[in-house]
Coordinates of C-alpha atoms in Angstrom, one line a residue:
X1 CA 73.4 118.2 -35.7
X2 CA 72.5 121.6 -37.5
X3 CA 75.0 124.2 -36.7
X4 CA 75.1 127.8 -37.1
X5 CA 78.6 130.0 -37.5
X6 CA 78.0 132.9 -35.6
X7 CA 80.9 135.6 -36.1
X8 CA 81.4 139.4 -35.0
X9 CA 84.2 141.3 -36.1
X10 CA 84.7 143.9 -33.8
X11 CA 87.4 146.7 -34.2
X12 CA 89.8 144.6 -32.5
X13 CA 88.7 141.1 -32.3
X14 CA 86.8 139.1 -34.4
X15 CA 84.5 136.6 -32.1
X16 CA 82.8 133.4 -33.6
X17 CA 79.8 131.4 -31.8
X18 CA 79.2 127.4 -33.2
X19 CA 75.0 127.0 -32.3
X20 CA 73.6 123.3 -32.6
X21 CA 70.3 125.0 -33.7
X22 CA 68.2 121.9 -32.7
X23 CA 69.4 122.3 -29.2
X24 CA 69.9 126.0 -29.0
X25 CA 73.2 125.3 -27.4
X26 CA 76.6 126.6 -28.1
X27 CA 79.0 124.0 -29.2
X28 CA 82.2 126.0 -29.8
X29 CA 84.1 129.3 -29.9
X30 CA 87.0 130.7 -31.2
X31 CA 88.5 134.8 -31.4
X32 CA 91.3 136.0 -33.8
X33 CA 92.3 139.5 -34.2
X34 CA 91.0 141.2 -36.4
X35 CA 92.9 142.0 -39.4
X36 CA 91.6 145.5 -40.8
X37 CA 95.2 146.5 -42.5
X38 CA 95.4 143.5 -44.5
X39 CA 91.2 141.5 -45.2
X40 CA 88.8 141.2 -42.7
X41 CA 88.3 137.8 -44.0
X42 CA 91.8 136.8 -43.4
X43 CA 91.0 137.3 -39.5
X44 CA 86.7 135.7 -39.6
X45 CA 88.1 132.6 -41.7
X46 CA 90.7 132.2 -39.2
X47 CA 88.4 132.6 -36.3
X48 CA 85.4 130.0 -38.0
X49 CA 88.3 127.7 -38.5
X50 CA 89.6 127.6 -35.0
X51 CA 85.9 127.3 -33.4
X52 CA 85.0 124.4 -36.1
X53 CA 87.9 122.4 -35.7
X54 CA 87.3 118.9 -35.2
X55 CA 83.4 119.5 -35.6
X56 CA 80.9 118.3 -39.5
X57 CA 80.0 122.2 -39.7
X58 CA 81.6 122.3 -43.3
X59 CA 78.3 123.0 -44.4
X60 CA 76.7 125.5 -41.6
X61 CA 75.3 128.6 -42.2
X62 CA 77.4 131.9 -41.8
X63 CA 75.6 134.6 -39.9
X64 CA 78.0 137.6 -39.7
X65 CA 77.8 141.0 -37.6
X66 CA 80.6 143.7 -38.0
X67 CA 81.5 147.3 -36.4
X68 CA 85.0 147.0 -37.5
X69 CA 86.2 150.0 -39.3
X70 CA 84.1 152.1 -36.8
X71 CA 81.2 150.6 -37.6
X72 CA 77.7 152.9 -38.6
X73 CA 78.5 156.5 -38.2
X74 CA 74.9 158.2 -38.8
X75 CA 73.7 161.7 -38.6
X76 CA 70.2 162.8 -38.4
X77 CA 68.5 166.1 -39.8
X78 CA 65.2 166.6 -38.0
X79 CA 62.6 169.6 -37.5
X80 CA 62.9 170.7 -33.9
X81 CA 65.9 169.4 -32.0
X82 CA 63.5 168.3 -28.6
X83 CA 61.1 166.7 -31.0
X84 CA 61.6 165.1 -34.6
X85 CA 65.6 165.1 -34.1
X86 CA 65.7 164.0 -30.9
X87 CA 63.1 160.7 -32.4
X88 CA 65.6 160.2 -35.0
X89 CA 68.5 160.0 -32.9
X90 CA 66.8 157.5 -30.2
X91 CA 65.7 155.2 -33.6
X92 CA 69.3 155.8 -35.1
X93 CA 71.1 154.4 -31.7
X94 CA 68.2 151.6 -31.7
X95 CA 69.9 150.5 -35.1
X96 CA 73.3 150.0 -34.0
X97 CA 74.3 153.2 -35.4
X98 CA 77.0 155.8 -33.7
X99 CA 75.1 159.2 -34.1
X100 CA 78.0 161.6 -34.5
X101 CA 76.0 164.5 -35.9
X102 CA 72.2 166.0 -34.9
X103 CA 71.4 168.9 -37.1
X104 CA 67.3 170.7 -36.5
X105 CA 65.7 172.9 -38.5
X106 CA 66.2 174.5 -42.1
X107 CA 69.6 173.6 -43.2
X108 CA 71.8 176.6 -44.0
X109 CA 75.4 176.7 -45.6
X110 CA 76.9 175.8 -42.1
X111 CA 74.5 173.5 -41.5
X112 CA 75.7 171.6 -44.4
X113 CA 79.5 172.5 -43.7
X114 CA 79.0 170.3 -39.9
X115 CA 77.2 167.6 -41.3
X116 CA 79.9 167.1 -44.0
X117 CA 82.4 167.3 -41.3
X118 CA 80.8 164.9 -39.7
X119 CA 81.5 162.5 -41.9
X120 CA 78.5 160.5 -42.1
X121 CA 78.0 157.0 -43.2
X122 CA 74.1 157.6 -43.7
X123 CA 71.5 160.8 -43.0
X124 CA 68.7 160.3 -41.2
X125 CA 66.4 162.6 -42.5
X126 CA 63.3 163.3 -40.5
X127 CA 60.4 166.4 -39.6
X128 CA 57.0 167.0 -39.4
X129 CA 54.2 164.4 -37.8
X130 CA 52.2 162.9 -40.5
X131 CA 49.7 165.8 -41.9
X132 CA 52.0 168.1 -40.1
X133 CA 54.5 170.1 -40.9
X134 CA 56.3 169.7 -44.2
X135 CA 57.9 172.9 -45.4
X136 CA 61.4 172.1 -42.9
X137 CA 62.0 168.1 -44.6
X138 CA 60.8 169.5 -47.9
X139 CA 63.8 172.5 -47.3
X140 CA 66.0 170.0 -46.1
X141 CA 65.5 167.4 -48.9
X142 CA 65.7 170.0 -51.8
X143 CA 69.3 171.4 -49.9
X144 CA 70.5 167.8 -49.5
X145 CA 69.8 167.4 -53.5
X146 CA 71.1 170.4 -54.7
X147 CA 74.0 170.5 -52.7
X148 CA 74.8 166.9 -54.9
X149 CA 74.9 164.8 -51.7
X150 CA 76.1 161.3 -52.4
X151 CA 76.1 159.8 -48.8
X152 CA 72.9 157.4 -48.8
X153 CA 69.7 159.2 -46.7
X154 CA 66.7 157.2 -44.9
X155 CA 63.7 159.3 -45.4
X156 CA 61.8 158.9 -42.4
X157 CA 59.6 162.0 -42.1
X158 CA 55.9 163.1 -43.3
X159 CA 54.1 160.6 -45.3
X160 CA 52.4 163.3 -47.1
X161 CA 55.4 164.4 -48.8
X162 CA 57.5 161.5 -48.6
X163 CA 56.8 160.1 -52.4
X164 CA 57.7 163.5 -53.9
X165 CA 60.5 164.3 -51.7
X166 CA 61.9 160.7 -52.7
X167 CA 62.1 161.7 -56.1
X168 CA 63.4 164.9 -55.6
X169 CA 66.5 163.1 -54.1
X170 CA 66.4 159.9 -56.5
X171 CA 66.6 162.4 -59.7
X172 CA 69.7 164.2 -58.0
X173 CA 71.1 161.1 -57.4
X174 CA 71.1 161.0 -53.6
X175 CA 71.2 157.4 -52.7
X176 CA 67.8 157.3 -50.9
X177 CA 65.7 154.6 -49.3
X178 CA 61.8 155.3 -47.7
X179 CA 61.0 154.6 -44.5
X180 CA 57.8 154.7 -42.3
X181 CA 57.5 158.4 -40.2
X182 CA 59.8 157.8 -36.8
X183 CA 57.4 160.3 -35.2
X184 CA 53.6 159.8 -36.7
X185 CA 51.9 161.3 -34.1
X186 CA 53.4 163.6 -31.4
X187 CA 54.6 161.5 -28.3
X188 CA 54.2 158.1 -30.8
X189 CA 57.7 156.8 -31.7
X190 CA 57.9 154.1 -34.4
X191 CA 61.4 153.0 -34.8
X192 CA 61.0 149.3 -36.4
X193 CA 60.4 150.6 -40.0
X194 CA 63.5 153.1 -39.9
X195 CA 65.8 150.5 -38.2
X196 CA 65.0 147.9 -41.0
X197 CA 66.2 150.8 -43.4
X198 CA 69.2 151.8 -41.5
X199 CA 70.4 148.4 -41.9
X200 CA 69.5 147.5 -45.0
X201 CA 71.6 150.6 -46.6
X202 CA 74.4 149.5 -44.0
X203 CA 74.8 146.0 -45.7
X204 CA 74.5 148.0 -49.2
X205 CA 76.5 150.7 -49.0
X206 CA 78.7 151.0 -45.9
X207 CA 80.1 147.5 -45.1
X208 CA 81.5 147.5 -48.9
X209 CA 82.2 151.6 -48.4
X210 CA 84.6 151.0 -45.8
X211 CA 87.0 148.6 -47.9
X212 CA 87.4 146.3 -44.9
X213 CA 87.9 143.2 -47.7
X214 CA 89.0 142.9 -51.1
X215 CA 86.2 141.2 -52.7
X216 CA 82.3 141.1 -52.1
X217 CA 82.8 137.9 -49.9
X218 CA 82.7 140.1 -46.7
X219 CA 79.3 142.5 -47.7
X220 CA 77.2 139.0 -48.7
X221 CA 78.3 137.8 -45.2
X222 CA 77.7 140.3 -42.9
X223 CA 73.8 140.8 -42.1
X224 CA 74.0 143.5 -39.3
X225 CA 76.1 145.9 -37.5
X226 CA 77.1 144.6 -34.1
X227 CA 74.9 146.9 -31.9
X228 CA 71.8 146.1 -34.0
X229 CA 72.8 142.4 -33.6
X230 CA 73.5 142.8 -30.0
X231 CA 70.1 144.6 -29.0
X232 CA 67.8 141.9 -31.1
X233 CA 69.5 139.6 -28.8
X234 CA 68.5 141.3 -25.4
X235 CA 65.0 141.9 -27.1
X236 CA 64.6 138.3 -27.6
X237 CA 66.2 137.9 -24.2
X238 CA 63.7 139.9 -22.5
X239 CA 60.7 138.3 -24.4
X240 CA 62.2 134.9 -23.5
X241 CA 61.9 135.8 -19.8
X242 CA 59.1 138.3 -19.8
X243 CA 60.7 141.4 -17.8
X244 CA 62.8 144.2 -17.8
X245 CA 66.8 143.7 -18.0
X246 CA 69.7 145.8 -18.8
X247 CA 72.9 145.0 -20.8
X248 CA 75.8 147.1 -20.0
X249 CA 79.1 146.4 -23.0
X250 CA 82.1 147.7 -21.8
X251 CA 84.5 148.2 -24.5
X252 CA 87.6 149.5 -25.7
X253 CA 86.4 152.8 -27.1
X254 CA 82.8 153.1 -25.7
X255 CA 80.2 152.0 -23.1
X256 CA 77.3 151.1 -24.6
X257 CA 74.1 150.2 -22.6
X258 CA 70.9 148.4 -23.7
X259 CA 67.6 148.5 -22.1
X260 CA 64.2 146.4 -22.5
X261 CA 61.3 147.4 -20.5
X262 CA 58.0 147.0 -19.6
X263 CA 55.8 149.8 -21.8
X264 CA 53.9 151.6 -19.4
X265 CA 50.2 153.3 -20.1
X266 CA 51.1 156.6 -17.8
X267 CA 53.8 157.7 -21.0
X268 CA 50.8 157.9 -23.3
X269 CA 49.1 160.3 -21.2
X270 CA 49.3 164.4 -21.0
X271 CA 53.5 164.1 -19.6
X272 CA 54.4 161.6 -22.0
X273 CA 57.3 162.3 -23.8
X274 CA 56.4 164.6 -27.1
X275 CA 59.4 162.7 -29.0
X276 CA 58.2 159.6 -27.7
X277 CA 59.3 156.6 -25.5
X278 CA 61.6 153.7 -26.6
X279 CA 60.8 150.9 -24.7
X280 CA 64.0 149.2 -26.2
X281 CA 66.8 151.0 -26.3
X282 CA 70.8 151.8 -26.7
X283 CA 73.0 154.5 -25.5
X284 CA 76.6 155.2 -26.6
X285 CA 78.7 157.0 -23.9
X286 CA 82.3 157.5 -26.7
X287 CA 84.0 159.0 -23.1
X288 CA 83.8 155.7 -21.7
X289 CA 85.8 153.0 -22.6
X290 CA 88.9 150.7 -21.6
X291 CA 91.4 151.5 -23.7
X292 CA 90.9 154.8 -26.2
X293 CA 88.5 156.2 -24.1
X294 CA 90.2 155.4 -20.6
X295 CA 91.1 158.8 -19.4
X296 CA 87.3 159.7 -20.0
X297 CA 86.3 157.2 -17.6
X298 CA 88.5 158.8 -15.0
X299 CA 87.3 162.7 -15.5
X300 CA 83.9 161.4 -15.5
X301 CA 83.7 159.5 -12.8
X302 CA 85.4 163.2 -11.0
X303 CA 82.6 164.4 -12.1
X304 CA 80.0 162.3 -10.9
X305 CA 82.1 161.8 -7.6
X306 CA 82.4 158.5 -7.5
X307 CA 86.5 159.2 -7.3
X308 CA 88.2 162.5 -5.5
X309 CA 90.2 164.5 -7.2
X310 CA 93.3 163.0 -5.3
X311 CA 92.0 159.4 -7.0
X312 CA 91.6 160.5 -10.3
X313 CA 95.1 161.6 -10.0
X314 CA 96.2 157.8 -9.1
X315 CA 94.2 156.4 -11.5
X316 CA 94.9 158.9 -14.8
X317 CA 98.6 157.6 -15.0
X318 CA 96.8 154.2 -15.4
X319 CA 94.3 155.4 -17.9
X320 CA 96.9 156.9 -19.8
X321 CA 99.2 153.8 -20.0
X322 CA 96.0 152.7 -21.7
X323 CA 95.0 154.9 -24.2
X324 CA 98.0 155.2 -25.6
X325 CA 98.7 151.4 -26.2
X326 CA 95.2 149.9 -26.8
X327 CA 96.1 147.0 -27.3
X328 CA 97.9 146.8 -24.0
X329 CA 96.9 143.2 -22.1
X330 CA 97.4 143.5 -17.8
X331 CA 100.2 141.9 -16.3
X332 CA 99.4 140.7 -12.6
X333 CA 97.5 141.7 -9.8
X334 CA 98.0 145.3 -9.7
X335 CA 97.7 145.9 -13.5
X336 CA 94.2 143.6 -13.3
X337 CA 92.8 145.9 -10.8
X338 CA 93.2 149.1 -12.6
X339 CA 91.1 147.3 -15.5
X340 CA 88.9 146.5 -13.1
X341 CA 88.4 149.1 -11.8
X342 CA 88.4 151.4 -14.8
X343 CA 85.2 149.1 -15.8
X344 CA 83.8 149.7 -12.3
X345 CA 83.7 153.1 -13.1
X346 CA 82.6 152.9 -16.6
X347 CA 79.7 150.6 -16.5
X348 CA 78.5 152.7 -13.4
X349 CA 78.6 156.3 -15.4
X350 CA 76.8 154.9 -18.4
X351 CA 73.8 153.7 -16.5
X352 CA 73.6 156.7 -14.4
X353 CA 73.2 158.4 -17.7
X354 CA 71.3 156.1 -19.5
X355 CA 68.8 155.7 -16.2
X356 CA 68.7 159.5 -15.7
X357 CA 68.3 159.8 -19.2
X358 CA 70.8 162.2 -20.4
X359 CA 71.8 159.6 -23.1
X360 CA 68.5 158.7 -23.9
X361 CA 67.2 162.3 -24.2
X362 CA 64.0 161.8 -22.1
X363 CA 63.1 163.9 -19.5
X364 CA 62.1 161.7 -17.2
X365 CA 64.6 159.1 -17.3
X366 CA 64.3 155.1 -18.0
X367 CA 62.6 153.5 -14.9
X368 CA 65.1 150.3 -14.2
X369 CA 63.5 149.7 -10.6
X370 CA 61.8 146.2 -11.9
X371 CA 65.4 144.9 -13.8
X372 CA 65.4 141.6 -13.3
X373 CA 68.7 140.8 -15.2
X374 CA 71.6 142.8 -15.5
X375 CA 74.1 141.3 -17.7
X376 CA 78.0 143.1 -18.4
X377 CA 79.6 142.2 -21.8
X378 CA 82.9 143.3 -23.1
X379 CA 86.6 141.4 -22.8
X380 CA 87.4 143.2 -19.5
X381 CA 84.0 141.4 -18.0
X382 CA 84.9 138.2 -19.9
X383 CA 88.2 137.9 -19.7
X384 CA 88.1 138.6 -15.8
X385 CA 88.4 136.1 -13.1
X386 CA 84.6 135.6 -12.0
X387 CA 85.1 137.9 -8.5
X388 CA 86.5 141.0 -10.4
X389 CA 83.5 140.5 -13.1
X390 CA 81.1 140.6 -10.2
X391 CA 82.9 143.4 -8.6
X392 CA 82.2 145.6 -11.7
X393 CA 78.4 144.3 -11.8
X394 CA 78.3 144.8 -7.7
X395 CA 79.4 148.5 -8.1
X396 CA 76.4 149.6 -10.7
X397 CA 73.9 147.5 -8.6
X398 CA 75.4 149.6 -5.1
X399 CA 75.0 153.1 -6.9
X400 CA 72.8 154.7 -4.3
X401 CA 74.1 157.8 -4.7
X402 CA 73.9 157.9 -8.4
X403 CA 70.6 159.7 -8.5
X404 CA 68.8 157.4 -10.2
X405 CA 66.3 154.4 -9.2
X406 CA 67.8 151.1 -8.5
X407 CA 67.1 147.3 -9.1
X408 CA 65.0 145.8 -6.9
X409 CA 65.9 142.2 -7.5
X410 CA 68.1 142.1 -10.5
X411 CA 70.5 139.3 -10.9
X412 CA 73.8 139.9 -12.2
X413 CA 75.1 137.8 -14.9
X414 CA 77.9 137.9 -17.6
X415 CA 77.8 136.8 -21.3
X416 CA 81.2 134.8 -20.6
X417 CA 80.4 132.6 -23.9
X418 CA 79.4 136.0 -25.8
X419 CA 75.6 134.6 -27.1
X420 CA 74.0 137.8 -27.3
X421 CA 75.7 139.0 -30.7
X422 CA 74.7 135.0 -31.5
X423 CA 71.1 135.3 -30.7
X424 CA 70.9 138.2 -32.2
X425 CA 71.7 137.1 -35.6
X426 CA 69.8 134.0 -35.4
X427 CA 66.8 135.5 -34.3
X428 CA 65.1 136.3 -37.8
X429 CA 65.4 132.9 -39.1
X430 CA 65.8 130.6 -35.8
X431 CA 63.8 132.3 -33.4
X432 CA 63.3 129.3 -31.2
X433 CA 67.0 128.5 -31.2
X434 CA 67.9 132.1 -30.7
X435 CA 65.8 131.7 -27.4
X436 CA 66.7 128.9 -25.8
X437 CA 70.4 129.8 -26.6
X438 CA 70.0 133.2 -24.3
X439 CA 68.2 131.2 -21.9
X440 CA 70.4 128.8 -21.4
X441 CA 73.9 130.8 -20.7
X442 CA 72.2 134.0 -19.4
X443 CA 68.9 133.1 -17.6
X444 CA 68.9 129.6 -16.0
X445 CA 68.0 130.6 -12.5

């Protein structure tokens, strides 16, 4: 057999996949903590040697995703905030990044103070359509040089000035790579070439930034940030089965939700969006989230009235058990149906906002009415006996009062066996494995 090692180390577990590529099966898996105070690597070898155990892989191919050490913090600096910045922070969330910082306009001395406070792994610098505008990335560029910026920058703006603001940065040594124009044309947004960029300078400068491992061992390894990885897998997904599905990653410290769907002709007409439509996308909801972000959950769910005040009150003391031990495991019954719970409520915020599209930034929301799959991810869905996992999944799909257009026929499903990160990474180099892999654990009905 061919096999492929398949490893994420996440923030607090590092999760590896064994994939008999000719079969596009999974033949193994393993999780160790993972070990960010000591070596990253002491936690992935640990992990690859538990899930290979007993099997010939001595010689298998090591794909590697990471978002430990917080993963890709990004900000973006764009023209108009409803326009060019809004573009770059739909591509920047597309490339597994966390956007923590959206600046518009001509950059002034606060300006520069927030995005430095922001503390950026990488600017995303965008303005102007092509043959556009030029004068706010060609401010912007000259500010970022002479202000001696040494966090790398994607340049992602107007061709027309591109070449010459790329060596305005290069000779002020600002670590800059070129990029194709997120927003070419008003209401035509073209992510691929910015997301390649994004993650190139992620593997070159931030994985080895971060200090997660001694040597270089761990930045020739890794090939993606985990988001990136985990949305090339529900792209190849959706192509596999030719519809529209949604993924919804419950975690720890976030809620993240990915969406494929169907491009539809009526967003290129005179309502389409003027920052554009991503047909394949990922939202980041940082209130939302097991563990850190527990008590979040709670006031948002208030919020959207899913609990009454005299509920939220129950549940906080709960949430707050949680956040401050994150790394606290349920004992019985009663503790198991908090967590449940909590990811009830969690998974069913983030796709009200993501369908609504207050996370996405579009005005007229993501139309999820012809999901056919909707698949939860995240330890609390995996770890769960099947009926609470399908409790969470039954809540999102019962939302009626959430504002927002339902399923008509979606399935539920969740990534027990954790395949999407897997796909994902093999999808460049074994695309036919990668599909049948996703098929098989996610799609056989």
């Amino acid at each position: 057999m061919r096999y492929a090692v398949c490893a994420d180390v996440g923030s607090t577990y590092t999760k590896v996949a064994v994939v008999d590529l000719d079969a596009g099966a999974l033949v193994a898996g393993a999780s160790a903590p993972t070990t960010v105070g000591t070596d990253v690597l002491h936690g992935l070898d640990a992990a690859v040697a538990a899930a290979t155990a007993g099997l010939a892989a001595g010689q298998a191919p090591w794909y590697v995703c990471s978002s430990a050490g917080g993963g890709l913090r990004l900000a973006v600096v764009g023209y108009e905030r409803l326009v060019t910045a809004q573009a770059g922070r739909r591509v920047g969330l597309s490339a597994g990044a966390n956007v923590v910082h959206v600046a518009a306009g001509r950059l002034g001395a606060a300006d520069l103070t927030g995005l430095r406070a922001a503390r950026p792994d990488v600017v995303l610098l965008v303005g102007g359509t092509d043959g556009g505008d030029a004068e706010t990335l060609t401010h912007n560029a000259t500010r970022l040089a002479r202000a001696r910026w040494r966090v790398p920058v994607v340049l992602a703006g107007n061709v027309d000035v591109r070449d010459d603001l790329h060596a305005v940065l290069a000779a002020a040594g600002v670590p800059v790579t070129v990029a194709d124009n997120v927003l070419p044309r008003i209401g035509v947004l073209a992510p691929a070439s910015a997301r390649s960029a994004i993650r190139e300078v992620f593997l070159r400068h931030v994985i080895g930034g971060k200090r997660l491992s001694r040597g270089s061992r761990f930045a020739r390894l890794v090939r993606a940030a985990t988001p990136d990885a985990v949305l090339t897998g529900v792209e190849v997904l959706a192509d596999t089965l030719g519809g529209d599905l949604v993924v919804v990653d419950v975690g720890g410290a976030t809620t993240d939700v990915y969406s494929v769907l169907t491009p539809d002709e009526r967003a290129t007409g005179p309502g389409r969006e003027v920052a554009g439509s991503l047909w394949r996308a990922r939202t980041v909801e940082g209130d939302l989230g097991m563990r850190w972000s527990a008590p979040g959950v709670v006031r948002a769910a208030v919020e959207e009235r899913l609990l009454t005040d005299a509920q939220g009150d129950d549940l906080a003391a709960g949430a707050a058990v949680r956040a401050g031990d994150p790394g606290f495991l349920p004992v019985g019954d009663a503790e198991r149906a908090v967590d449940a719970r909590i990811a009830a409520l969690a998974a069913t915020v983030a796709l009200r906002r993501h369908a609504r599209g207050a996370a996405t930034g579009e005005r007229a929301g993501r139309d999820l009415r012809d999901v056919r799959l909707l698949v939860g991810s995240g330890g609390v869905l995996r770890h769960a006996a099947p009926a609470d996992a399908a409790g969470v999944l039954g809540a999102v799909l019962a939302d009626h009062a959430g504002g927002w257009p339902l399923p008509r026929a979606a399935r539920p499903v969740v990534d027990v066996d954790y395949v999407l990160a897997a796909g994902g990474l093999l999808a460049a180099e074994h695309p036919a494995a990668a599909g049948t892999l996703l098929r098989r654990h996610l799609a056989t009905d």
